[in-house]
Coordinates of C-alpha atoms in Angstrom, one line a residue:
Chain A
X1443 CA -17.8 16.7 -17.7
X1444 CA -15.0 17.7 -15.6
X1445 CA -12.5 14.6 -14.9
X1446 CA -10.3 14.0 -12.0
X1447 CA -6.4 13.2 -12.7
X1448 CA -5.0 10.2 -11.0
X1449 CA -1.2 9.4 -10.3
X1450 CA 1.2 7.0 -8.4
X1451 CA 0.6 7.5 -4.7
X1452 CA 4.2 7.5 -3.3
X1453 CA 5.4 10.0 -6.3
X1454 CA 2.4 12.6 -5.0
X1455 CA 3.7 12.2 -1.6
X1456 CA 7.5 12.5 -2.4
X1457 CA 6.0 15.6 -4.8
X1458 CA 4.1 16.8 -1.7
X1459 CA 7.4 16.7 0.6
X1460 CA 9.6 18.6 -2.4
X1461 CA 6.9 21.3 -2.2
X1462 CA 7.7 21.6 1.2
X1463 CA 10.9 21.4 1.0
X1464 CA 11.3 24.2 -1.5
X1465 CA 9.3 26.3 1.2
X1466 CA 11.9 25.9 3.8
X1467 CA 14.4 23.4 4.6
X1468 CA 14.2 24.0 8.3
X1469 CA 10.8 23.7 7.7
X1470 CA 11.1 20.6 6.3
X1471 CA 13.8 19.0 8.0
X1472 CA 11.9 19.6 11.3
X1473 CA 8.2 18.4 10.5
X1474 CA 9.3 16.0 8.1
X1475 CA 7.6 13.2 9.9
X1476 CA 4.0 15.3 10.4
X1477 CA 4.8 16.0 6.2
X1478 CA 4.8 12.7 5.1
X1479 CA 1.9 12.2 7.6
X1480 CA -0.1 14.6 6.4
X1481 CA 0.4 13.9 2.4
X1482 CA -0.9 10.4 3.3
X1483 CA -3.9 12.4 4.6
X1484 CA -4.7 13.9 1.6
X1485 CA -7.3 12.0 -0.8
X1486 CA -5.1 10.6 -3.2
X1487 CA -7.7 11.8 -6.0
X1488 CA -6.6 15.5 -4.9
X1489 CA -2.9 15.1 -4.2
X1490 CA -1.7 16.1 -7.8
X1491 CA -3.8 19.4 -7.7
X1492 CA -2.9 20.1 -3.8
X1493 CA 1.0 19.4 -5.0
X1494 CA 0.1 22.4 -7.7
X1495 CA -1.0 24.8 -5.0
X1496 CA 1.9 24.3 -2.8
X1497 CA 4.5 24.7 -5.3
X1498 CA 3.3 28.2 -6.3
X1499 CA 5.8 30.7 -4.7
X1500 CA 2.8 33.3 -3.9
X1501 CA 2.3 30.9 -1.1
X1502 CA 4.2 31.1 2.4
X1503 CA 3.8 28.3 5.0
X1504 CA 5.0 28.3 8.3
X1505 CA 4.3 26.1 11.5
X1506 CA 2.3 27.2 14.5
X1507 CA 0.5 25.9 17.1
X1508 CA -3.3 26.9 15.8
X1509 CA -4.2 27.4 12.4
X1510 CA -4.2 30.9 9.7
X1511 CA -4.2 32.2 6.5
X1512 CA -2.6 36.0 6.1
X1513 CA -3.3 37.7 2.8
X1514 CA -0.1 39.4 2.5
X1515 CA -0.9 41.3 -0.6
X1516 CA -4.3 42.8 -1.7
X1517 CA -4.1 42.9 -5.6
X1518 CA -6.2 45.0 -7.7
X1519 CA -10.0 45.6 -7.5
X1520 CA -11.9 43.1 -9.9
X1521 CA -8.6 41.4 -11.0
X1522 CA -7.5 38.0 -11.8
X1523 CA -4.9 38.5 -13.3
X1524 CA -2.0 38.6 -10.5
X1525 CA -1.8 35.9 -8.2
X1526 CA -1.0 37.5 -4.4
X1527 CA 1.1 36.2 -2.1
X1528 CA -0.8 34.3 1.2
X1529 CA 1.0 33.0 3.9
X1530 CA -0.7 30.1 6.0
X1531 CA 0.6 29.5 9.5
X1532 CA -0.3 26.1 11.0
X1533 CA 0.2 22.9 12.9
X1534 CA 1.3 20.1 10.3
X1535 CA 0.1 17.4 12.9
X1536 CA -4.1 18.1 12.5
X1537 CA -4.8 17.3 8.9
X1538 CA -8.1 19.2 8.7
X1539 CA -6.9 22.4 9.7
X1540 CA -4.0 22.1 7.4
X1541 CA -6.6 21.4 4.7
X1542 CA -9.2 24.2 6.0
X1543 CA -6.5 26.8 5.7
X1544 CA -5.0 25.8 2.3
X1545 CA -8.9 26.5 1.3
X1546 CA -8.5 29.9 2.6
X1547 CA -5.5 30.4 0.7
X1548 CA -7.0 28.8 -2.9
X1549 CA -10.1 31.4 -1.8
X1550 CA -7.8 34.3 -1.6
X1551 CA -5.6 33.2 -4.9
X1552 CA -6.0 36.7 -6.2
X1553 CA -6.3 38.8 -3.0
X1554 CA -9.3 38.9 -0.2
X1555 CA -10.8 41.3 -2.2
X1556 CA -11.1 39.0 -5.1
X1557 CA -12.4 35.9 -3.2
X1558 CA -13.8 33.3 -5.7
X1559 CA -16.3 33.1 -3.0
X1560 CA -18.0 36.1 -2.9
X1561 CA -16.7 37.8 -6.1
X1562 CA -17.1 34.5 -9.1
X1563 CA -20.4 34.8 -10.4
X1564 CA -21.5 30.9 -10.6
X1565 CA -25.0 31.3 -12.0
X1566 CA -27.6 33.7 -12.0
X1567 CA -25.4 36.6 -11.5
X1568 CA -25.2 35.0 -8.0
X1569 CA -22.0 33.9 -6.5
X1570 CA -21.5 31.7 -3.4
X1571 CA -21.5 34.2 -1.0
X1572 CA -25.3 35.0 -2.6
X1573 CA -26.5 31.5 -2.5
X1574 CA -25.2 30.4 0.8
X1575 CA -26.6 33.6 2.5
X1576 CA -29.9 32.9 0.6
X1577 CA -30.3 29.5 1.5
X1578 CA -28.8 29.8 5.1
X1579 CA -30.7 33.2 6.3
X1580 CA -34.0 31.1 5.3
X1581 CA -32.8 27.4 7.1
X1582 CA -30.7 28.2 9.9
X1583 CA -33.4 28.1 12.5
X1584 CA -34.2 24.6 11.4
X1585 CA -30.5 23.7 11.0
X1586 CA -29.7 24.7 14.8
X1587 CA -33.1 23.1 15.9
X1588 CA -32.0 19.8 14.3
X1589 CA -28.2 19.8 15.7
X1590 CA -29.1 20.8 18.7
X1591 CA -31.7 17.9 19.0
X1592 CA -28.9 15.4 18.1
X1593 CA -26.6 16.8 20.5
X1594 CA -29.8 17.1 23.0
X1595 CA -29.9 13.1 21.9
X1596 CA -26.4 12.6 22.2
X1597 CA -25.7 14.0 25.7
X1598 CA -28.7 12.5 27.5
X1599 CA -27.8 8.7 26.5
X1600 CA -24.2 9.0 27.4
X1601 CA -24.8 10.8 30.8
X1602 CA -28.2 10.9 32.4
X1603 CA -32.1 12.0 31.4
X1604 CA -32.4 15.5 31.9
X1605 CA -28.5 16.5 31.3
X1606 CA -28.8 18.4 28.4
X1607 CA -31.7 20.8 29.7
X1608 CA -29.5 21.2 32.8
X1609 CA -26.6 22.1 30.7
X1610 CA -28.3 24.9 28.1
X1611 CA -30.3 26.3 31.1
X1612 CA -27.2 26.8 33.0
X1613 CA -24.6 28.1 30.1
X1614 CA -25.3 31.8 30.8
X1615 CA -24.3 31.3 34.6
X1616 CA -21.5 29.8 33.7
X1617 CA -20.9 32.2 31.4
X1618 CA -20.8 35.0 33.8
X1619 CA -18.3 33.0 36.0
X1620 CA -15.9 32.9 33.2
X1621 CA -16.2 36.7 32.6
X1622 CA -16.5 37.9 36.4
X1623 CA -13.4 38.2 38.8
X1624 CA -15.6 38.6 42.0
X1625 CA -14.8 36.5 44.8
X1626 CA -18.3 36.6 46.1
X1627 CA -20.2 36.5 43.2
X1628 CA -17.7 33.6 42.1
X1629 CA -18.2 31.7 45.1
X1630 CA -22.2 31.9 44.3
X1631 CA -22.2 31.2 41.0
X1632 CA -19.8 27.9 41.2
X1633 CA -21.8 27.1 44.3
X1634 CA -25.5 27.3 42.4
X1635 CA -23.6 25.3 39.4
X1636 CA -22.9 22.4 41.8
X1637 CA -26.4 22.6 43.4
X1638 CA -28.2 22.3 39.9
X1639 CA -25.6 19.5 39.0
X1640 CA -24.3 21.6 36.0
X1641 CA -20.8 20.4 37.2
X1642 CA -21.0 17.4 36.6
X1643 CA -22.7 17.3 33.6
X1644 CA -19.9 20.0 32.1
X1645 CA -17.0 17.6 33.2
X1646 CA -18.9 14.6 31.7
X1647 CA -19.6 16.5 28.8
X1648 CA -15.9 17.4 28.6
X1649 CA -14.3 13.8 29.7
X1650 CA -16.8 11.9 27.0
X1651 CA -16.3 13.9 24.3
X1652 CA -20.2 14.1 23.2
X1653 CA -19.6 16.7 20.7
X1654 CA -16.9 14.5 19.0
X1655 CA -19.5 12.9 16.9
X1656 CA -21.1 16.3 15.9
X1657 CA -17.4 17.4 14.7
X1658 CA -17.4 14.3 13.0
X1659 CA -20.6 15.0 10.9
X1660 CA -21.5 19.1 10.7
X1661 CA -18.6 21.2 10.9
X1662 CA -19.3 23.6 8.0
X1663 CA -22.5 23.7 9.4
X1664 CA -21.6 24.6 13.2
X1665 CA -19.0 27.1 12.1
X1666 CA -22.2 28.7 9.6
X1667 CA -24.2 27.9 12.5
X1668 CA -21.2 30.0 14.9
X1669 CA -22.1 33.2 12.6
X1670 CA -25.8 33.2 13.9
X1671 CA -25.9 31.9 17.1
X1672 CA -23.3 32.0 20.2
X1673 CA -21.9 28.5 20.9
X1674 CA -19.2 29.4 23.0
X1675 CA -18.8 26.9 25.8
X1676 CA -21.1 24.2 23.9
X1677 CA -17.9 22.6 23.0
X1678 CA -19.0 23.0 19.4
X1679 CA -16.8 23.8 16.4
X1680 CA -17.2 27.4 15.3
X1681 CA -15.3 31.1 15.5
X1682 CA -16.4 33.8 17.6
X1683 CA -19.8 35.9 16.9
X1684 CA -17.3 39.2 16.9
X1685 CA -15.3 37.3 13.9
X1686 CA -18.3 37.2 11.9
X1687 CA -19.7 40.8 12.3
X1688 CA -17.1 42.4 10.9
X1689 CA -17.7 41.2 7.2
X1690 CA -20.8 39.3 6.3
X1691 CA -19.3 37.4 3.9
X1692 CA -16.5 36.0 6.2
X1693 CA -19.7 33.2 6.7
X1694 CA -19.3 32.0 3.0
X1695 CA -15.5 32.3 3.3
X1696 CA -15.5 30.3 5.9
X1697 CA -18.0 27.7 4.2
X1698 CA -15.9 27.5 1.3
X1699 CA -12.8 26.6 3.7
X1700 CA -14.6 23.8 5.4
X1701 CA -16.1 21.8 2.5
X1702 CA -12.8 22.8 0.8
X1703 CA -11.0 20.7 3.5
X1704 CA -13.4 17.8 3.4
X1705 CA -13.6 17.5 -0.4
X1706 CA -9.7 17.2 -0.2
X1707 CA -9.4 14.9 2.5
X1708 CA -12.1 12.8 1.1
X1709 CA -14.4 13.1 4.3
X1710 CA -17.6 11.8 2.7
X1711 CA -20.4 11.6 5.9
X1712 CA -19.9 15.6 6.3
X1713 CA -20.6 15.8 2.2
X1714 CA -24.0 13.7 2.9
X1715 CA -24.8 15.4 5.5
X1716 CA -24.3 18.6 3.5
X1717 CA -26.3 17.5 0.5
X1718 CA -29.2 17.0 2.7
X1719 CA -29.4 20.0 5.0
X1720 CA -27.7 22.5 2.2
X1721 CA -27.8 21.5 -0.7
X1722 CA -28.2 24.7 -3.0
X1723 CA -24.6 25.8 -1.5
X1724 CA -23.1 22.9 -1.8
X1725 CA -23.5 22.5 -5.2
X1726 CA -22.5 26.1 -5.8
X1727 CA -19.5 25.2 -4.6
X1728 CA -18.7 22.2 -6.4
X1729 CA -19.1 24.3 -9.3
X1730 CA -16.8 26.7 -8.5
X1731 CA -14.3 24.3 -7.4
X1732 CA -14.2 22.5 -10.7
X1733 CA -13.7 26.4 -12.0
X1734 CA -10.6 26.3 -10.1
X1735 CA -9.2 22.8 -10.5
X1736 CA -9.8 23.0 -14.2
X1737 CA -7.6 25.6 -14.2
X1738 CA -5.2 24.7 -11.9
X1739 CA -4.7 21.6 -13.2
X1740 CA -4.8 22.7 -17.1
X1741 CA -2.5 26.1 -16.0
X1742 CA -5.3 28.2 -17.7
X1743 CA -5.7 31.3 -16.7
X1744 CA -8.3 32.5 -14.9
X1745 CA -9.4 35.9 -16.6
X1746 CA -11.8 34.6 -18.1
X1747 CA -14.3 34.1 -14.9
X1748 CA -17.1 36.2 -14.5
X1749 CA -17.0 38.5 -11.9
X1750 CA -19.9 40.2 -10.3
X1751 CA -19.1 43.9 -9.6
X1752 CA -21.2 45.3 -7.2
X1753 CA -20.0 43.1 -4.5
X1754 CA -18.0 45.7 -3.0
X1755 CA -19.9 48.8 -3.1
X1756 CA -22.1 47.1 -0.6
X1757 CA -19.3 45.2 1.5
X1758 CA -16.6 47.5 3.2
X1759 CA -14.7 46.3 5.8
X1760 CA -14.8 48.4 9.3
X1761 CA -12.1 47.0 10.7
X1762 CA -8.4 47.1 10.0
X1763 CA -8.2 44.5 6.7
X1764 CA -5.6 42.9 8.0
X1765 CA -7.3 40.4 9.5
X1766 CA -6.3 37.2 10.6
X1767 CA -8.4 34.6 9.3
X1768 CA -8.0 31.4 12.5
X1769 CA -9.3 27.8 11.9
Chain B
X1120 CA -10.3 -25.8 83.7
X1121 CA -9.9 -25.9 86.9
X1122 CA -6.1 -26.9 87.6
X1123 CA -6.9 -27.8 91.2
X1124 CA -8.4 -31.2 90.1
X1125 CA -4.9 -32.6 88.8
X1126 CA -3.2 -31.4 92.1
X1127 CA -1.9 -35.1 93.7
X1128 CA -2.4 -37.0 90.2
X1129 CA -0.1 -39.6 89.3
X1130 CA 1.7 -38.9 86.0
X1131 CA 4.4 -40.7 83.9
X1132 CA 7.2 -38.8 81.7
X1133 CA 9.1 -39.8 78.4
X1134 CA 11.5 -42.1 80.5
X1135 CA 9.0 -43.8 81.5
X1136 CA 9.7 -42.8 85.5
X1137 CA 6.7 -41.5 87.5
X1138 CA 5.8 -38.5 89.6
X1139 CA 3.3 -36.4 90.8
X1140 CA 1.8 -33.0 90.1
X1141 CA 2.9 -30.5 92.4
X1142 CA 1.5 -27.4 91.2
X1143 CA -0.4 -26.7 87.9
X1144 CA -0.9 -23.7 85.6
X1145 CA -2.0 -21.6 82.1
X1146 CA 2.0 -22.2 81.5
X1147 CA 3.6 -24.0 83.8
X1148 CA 3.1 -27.8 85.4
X1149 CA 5.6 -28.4 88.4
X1150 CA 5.8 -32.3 88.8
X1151 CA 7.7 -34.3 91.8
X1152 CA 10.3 -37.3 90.9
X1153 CA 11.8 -38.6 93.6
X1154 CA 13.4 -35.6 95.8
X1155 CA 13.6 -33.2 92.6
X1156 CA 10.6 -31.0 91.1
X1157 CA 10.5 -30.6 87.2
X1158 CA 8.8 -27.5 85.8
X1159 CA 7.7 -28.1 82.3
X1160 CA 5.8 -26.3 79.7
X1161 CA 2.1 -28.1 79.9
X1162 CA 1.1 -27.4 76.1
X1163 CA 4.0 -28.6 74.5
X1164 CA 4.4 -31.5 77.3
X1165 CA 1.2 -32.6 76.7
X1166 CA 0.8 -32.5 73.1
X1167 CA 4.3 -34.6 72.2
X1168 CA 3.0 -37.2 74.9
X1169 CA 6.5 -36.3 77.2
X1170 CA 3.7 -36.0 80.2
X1171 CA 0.9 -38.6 80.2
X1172 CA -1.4 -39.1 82.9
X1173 CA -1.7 -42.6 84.2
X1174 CA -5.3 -41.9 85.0
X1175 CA -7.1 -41.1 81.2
X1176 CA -9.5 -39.3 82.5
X1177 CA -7.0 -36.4 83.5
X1178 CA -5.4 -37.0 80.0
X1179 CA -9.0 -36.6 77.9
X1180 CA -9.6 -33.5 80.0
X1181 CA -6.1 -31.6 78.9
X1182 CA -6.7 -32.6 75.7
X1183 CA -10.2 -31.3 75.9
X1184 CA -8.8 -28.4 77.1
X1185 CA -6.1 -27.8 74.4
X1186 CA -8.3 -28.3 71.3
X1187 CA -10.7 -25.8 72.6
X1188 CA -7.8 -23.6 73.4
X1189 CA -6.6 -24.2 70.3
X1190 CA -9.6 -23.7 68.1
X1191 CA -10.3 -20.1 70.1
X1192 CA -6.7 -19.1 69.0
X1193 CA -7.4 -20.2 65.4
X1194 CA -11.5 -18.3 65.6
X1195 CA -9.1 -14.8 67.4
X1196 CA -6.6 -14.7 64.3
X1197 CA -8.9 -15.4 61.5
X1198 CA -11.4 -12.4 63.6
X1199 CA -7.8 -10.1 63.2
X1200 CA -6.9 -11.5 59.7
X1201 CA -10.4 -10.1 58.2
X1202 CA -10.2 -7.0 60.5
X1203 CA -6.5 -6.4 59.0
X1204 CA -7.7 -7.3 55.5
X1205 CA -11.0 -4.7 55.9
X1206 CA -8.7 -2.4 56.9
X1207 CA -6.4 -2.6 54.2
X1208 CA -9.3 -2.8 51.2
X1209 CA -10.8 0.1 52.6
X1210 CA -7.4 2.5 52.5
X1211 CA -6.8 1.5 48.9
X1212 CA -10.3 2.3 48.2
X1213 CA -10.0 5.7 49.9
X1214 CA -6.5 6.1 48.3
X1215 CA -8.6 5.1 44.9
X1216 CA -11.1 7.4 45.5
X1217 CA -8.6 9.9 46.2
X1218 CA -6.5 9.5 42.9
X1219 CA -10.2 9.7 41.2
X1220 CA -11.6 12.5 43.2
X1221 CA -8.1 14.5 42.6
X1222 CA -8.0 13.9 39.2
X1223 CA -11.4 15.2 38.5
X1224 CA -10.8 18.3 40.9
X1225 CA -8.0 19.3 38.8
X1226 CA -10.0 19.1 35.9
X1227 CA -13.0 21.0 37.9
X1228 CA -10.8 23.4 38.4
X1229 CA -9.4 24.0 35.0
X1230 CA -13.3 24.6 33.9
X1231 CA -14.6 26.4 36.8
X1232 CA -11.6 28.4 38.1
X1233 CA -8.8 27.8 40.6
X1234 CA -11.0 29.2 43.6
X1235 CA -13.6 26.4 42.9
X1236 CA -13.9 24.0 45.4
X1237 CA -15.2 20.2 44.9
X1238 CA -17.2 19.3 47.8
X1239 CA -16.8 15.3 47.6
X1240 CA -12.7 15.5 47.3
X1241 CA -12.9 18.0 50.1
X1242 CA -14.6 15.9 52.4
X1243 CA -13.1 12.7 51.4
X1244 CA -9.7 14.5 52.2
X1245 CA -11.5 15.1 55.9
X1246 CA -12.8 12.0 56.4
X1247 CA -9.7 10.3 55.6
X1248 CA -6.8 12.5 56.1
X1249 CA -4.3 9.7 55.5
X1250 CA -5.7 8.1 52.0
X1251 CA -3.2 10.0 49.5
X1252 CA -1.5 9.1 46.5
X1253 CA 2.1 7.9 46.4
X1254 CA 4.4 10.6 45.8
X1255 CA 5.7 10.8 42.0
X1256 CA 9.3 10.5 41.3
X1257 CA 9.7 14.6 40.7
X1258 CA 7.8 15.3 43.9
X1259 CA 10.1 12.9 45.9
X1260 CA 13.2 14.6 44.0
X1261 CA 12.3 18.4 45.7
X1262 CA 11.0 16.7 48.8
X1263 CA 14.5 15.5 49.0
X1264 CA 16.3 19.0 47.9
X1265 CA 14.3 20.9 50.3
X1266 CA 14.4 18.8 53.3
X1267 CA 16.3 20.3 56.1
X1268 CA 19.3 18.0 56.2
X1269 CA 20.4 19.2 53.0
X1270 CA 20.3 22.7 53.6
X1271 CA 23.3 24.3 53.8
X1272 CA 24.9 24.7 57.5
X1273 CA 25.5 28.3 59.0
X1274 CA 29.2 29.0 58.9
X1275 CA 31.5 28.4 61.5
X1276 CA 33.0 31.5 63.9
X1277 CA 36.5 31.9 62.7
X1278 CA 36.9 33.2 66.8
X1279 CA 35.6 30.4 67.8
X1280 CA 38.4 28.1 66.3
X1281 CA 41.1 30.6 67.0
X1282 CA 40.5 30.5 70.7
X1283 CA 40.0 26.7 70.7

């Protein structure tokens, strides 16, 4: 049974703001106010074990106006022995993304190439990257289907009967208008928008924020979901389909981030949720959390993990591996 | 009212001395006393009792007379008042509508491209030319740099002031 250490509050957040400190006084000295913000942010059940991973030196932090996580170094093949160095660049003022990329960063402890998510064999020979691919290739009609009916549910009782067909129907016009620079074809398109009433559902949709309670709930499912299905424009949470096709496993990755951030920040309706719609993957990954924390927390090493070797025979990536992984 | 009926009529003034009515109109009653003719405003005469008829019908008809002039006057203004207030309601709610209708073209505009073109802002910006927004302190500010009386003046012909 795996326990959970405990301290005094205001020492984990003084502990949090040395860690930051030792990163950068500039650093500190100019975000000192979002610091304290954010350690306060933090569940106070995890702020021992997050005080651990900031104080390692193999991780650089920097500000910036979105949110990323760099591997700088690769490490060796089916190694974890050498921790590499990761360097997360993000805004200290949005919690979540803070947390989302310091997931990234706990993922990539020994290199990309060494992910505990698609490399740490959790049972079964199977890692997360197996189970969550398993479960989600088999569900993720169903999932979409029942998001996209709350969100159907959600936009037609805060702007009119009807709004939500007008606005799916519409998206690929609108689409088109983003992506054309035709004055004519332009003029057309925003014309047939307004005719149809698309406009002013889209502004309504924007102004209200009907999507803000589907944040609230699903994120590591839309941003699963945003590996399947294009969402762009839908105002929902979720990377690019192009980020996704480059490496299939950047799907679990990215899985592992999310529930990463809301298990830290102790957001407990998205962990419902998740036990309900996935709940095969989500306890995958509170096992191989409580791999990590054990470890973390108890400075073990972490040789002693199984590791499932074939995962990169089949995985290559096409691109250029220095990608940049964005919230 | 027909003034020709108080033509001849006897009338007594604040001193108490008597006369008759010479001539008599909308502004003006002209009243002989002795071998001089006094001209004196008939609504203000009339209402502080410096003129009174010595025959009360005469008096009962000015009176008549002035509270129906009176109550018109009163009926007119209030008739202008609500016109005036109308008028004034329905520029603030243009101007309203205008700060709404601006706002949300800016924001149609940031979604569907800076050529898009709101249809109800444009013709609210028709239909009332003059409903805009007050000007914002940084607006006013380069209103003010720009405006022609600060720009600098052409340079004077050194010839000029040689020969004068």
């Amino acid at each position: 049974m795996q326990t959970i250490t405990q301290s005094n509050p205001q020492m984990d957040i003084q502990l949090f703001a040395d860690a930051f400190k030792k990163k950068g006084k500039l650093l500190y000295r100019w975000n000192r106010r979002a610091i304290h913000k954010l350690a306060r942010e933090i569940s106070p059940a995890y702020r021992d074990f997050v005080n651990r991973l900031l104080s390692n030196n193999k991780l650089l932090i920097d500000r910036y106006s979105g949110g990323e996580c760099r591997p700088i170094e690769y490490g060796e093949i089916y190694s974890l022995k050498k921790r590499c160095k990761n360097k997360i660049k993000v805004d200290f003022s949005d919690p979540r993304t803070f947390a989302h990329e310091l997931g990234h960063s706990v993922d990539f402890l020994f290199g990309e190439f060494n992910s505990f998510s698609g490399n740490i064999v959790i049972y079964d020979g199977k890692t997360l990257n197996d189970i969550f691919q398993e479960e989600f290739n088999n569900h993720h009609k169903e999932l979409y289907e029942f998001l996209m009916d709350e969100y159907r549910l959600n936009i037609d009782a805060n702007i009119h009967k009807g709004a939500y067909n007008i606005f799916i129907n519409n998206m690929p016009k609108y689409l088109t208008l983003c992506d054309t620079e035709e004055p004519k074809l332009r003029k057309k398109l925003q014309k047939e928008l307004y005719e149809c009433g698309f406009v002013e559902v889209y502004y309504q949709i924007n102004t209200r924020k009907c999507f803000k309670v589907l944040e609230q709930k699903y994120i590591p499912i839309m941003d699963a979901l945003s590996s399947v299905y294009d969402i762009t424009g839908l105002y929902l949470v979720g990377h690019d389909l192009e980020y996704y096709m480059r490496y299939s496993a950047r799907a679990a990755q990215e899985f592992f981030a999310n529930v990463f951030a809301d298990k830290i920040l102790g957001n407990h309706t998205r962990y419902d949720n998740l036990i309900k719609l996935m709940p095969r993957s989500f306890d995958a990954f509170e096992k191989l959390f409580f791999m990590i924390y054990e470890r973390i927390q108890n400075n073990k090493r972490f040789t002693d993990l199984p590791i499932k070797d074939t995962y990169l025979d089949e995985e290559v990536y096409q691109d250029n591996p220095e990608e940049e992984e964005e919230c | 009212m027909n003034y020709q009926l108080f033509i001849n009529q006897q009338v007594k003034d604040y001193k108490g001395e008597t006369g008759y009515v010479v001539a008599f109109d909308n502004d003006h009653i002209v009243i002989q006393q002795g071998g001089e003719q006094i001209t004196y405003n008939p609504d203000i005469a009339f209402k502080n009792k410096a003129l009174v008829f010595l025959d009360d019908k005469y008096n009962d008809l000015v009176n008549g007379d002035m509270k129906d002039r009176d109550n018109t006057s009163i009926v007119y203004q209030q008739k202008i008042d609500k016109i005036n207030k109308e008028a004034i309601k329905r520029n603030k709610m243009a101007s309203d509508k205008y700060i709404e209708l601006e706002k949300k073209d800016k924001a149609l505009k940031r979604l569907f491209g800076y050529d898009f073109v709101y249809p109800p802002f444009e013709l609210l910006k028709k239909k009332f030319p003059h409903a805009k927004r007050k000007k914002n302190e940084f607006e006013m500010i380069i209103e003010h740099i720009c405006s022609p009386t600060l720009k600098p003046k052409p340079p004077k012909d050194k010839n000029q002031n040689v020969q004068s």
